[in-house]
PDB file of C-alpha atoms in Angstrom:
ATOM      1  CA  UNK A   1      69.121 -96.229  -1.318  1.00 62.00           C
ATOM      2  CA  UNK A   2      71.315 -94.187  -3.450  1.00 70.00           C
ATOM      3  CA  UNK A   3      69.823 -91.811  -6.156  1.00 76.00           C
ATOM      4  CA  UNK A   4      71.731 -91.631  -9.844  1.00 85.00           C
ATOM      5  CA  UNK A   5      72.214 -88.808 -11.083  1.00 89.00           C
ATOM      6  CA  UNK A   6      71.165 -88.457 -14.797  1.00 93.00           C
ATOM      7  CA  UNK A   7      73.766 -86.142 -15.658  1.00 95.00           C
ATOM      8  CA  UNK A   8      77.428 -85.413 -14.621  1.00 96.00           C
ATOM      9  CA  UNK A   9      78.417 -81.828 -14.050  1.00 97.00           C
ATOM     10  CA  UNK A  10      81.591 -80.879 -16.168  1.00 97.00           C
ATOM     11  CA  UNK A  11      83.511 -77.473 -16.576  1.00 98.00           C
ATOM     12  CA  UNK A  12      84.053 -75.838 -19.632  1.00 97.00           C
ATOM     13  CA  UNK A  13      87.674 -75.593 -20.164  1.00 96.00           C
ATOM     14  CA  UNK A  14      89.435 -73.266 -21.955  1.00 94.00           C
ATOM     15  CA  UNK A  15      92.711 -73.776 -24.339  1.00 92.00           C
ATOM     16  CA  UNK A  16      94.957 -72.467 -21.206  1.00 95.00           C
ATOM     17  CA  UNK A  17      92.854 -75.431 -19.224  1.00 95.00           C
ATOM     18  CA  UNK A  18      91.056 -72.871 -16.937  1.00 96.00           C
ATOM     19  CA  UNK A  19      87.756 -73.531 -15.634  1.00 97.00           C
ATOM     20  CA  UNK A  20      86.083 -69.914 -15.570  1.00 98.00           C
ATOM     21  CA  UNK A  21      82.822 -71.138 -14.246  1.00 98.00           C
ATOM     22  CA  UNK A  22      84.955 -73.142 -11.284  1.00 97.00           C
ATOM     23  CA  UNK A  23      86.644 -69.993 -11.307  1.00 98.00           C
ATOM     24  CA  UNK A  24      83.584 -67.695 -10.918  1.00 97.00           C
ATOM     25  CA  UNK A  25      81.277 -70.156  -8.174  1.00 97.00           C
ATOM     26  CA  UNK A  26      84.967 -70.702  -5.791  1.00 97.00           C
ATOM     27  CA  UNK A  27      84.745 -66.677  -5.779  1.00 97.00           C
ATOM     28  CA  UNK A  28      80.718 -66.489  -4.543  1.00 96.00           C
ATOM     29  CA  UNK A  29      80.222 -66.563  -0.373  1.00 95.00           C
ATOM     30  CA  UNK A  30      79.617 -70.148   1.053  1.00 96.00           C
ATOM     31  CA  UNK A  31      75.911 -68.998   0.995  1.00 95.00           C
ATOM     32  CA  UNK A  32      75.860 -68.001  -2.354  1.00 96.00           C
ATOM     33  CA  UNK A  33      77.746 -71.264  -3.266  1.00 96.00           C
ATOM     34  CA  UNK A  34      75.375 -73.553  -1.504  1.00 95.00           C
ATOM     35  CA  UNK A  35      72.280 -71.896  -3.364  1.00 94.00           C
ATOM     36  CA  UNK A  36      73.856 -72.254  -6.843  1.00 96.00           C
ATOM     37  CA  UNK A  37      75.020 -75.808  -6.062  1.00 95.00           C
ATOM     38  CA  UNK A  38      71.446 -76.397  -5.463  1.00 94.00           C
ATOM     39  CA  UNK A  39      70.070 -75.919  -8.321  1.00 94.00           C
ATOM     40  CA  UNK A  40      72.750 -77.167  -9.942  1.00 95.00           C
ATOM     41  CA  UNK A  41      72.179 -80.962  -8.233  1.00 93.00           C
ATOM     42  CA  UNK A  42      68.437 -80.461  -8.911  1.00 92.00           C
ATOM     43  CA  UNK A  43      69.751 -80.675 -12.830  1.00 94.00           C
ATOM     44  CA  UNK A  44      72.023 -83.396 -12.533  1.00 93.00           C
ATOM     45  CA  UNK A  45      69.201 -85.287 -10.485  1.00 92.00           C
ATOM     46  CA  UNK A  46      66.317 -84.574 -12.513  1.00 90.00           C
ATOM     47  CA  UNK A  47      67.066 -84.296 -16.201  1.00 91.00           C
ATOM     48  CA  UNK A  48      64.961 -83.208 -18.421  1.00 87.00           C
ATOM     49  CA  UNK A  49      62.612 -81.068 -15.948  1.00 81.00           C
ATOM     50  CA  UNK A  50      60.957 -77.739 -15.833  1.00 71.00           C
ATOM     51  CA  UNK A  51      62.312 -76.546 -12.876  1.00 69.00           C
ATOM     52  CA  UNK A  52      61.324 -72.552 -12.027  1.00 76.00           C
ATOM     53  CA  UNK A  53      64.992 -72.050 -12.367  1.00 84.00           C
ATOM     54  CA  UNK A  54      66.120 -73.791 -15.299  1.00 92.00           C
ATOM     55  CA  UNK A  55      65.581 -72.336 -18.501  1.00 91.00           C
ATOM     56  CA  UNK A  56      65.954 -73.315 -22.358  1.00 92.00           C
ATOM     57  CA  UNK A  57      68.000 -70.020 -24.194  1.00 92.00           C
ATOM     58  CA  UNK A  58      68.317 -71.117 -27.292  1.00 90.00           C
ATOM     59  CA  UNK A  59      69.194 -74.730 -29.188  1.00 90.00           C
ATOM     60  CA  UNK A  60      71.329 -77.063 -26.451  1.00 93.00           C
ATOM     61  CA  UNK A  61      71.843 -74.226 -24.417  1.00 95.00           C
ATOM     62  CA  UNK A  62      70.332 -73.695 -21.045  1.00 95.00           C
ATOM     63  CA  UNK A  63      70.678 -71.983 -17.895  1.00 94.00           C
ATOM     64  CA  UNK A  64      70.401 -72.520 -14.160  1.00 94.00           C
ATOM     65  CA  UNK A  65      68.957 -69.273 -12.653  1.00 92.00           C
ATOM     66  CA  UNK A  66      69.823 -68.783  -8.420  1.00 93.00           C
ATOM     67  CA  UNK A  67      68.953 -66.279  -6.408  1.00 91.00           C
ATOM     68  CA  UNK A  68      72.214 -65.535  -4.458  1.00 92.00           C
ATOM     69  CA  UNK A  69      72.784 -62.220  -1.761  1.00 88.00           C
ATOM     70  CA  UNK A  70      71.858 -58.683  -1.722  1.00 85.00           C
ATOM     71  CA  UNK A  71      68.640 -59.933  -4.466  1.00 86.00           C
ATOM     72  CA  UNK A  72      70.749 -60.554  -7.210  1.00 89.00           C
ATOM     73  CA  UNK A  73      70.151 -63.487  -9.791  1.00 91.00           C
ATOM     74  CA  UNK A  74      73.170 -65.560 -10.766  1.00 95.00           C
ATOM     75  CA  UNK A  75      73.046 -67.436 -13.826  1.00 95.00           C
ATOM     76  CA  UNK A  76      74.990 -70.653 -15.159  1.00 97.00           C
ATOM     77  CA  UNK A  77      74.474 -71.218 -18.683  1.00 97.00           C
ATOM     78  CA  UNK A  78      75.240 -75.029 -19.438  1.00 98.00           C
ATOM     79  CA  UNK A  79      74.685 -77.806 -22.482  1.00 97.00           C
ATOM     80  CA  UNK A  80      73.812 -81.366 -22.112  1.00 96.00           C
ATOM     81  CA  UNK A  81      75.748 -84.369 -24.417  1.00 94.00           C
ATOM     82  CA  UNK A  82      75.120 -87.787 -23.957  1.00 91.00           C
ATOM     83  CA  UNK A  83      75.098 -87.743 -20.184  1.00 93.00           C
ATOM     84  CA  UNK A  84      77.108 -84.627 -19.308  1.00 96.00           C
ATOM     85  CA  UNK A  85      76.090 -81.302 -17.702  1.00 97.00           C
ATOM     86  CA  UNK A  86      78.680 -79.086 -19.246  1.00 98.00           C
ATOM     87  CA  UNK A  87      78.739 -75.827 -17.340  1.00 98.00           C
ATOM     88  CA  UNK A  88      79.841 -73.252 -20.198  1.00 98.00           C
ATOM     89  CA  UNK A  89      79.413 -69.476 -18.792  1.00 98.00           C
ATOM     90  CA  UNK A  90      78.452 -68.086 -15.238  1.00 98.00           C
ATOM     91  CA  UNK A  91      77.766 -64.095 -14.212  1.00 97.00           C
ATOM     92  CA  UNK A  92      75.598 -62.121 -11.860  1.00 94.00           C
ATOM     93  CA  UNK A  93      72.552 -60.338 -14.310  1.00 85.00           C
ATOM     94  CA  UNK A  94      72.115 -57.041 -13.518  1.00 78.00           C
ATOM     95  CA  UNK A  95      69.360 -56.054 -16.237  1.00 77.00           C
ATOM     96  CA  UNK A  96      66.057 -57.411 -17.337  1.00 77.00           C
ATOM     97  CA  UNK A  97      67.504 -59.016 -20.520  1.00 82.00           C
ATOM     98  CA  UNK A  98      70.573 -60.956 -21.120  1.00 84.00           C
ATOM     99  CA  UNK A  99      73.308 -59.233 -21.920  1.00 89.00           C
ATOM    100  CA  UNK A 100      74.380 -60.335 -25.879  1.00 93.00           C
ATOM    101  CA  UNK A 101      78.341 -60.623 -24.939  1.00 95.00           C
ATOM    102  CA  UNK A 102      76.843 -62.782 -22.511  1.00 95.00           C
ATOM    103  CA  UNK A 103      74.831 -65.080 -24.733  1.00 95.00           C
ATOM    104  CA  UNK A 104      77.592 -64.827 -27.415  1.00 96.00           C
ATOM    105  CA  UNK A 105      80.025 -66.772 -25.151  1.00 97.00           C
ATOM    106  CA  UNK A 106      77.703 -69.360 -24.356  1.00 96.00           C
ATOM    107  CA  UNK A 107      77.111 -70.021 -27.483  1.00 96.00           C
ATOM    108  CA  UNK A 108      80.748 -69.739 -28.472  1.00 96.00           C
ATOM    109  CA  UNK A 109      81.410 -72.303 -25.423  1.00 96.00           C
ATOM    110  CA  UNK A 110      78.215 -74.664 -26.515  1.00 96.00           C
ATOM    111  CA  UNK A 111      79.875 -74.591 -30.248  1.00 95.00           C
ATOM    112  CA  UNK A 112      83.797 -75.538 -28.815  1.00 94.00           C
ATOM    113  CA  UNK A 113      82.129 -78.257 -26.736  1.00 93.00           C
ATOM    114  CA  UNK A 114      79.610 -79.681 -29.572  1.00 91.00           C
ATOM    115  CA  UNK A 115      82.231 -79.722 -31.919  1.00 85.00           C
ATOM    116  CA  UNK A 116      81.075 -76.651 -33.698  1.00 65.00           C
ATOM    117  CA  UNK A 117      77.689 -77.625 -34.484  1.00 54.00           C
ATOM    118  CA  UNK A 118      74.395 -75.266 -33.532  1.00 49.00           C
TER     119      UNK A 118
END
């Protein structure tokens, strides 16, 4: 028996039609890749949960939180519309705290893809 997913992942796309989170997960080690991609499928699978590493940031904009090589922490922020898992912004964190150019573009990215609303 075949499991539905709830939601279907989508990239963010720029006006040049680049994918920077495709981009940024095609550049991690296949180990790396196979932990985000995880946690990514656990979203698509299981929306709405409370998943240790998914995390509400701020209004329809969330993040998937991996723990990839040498103990660093790579985060995916995403939104969700209608049935869609849009993957906006992905980095490495380095500090405790978000960094605010990092935040800004999600929320930059969340606004293009919502049609500027939030």
């Amino acid at each position: 028996m075949e499991i539905e997913k709830k939601l279907q992942v989508e990239f963010f796309k720029t006006e040049q039609n680049n994918e920077p989170v495709r981009d940024f997960l095609k550049a991690l080690s296949q180990e790396d890749k196979k932990s985000v991609g995880a946690n990514i499928m656990a979203v698509e699978m299981l929306w709405p949960i409370s998943y240790p590493s998914v995390r509400k940031l701020d209004t329809d904009l969330w993040e998937v939180r991996s723990n990839i090589s040498d103990k660093r922490i790579c985060r995916v922020m995403f939104t969700v519309e209608d049935k869609r898992m849009i993957l906006l912004h992905a980095f490495v964190k380095k500090t405790q705290k978000t960094p605010k150019e990092d935040m800004e573009l999600g929320k930059k990215r969340r606004s293009l893809v919502l049609g500027g609303q939030k």
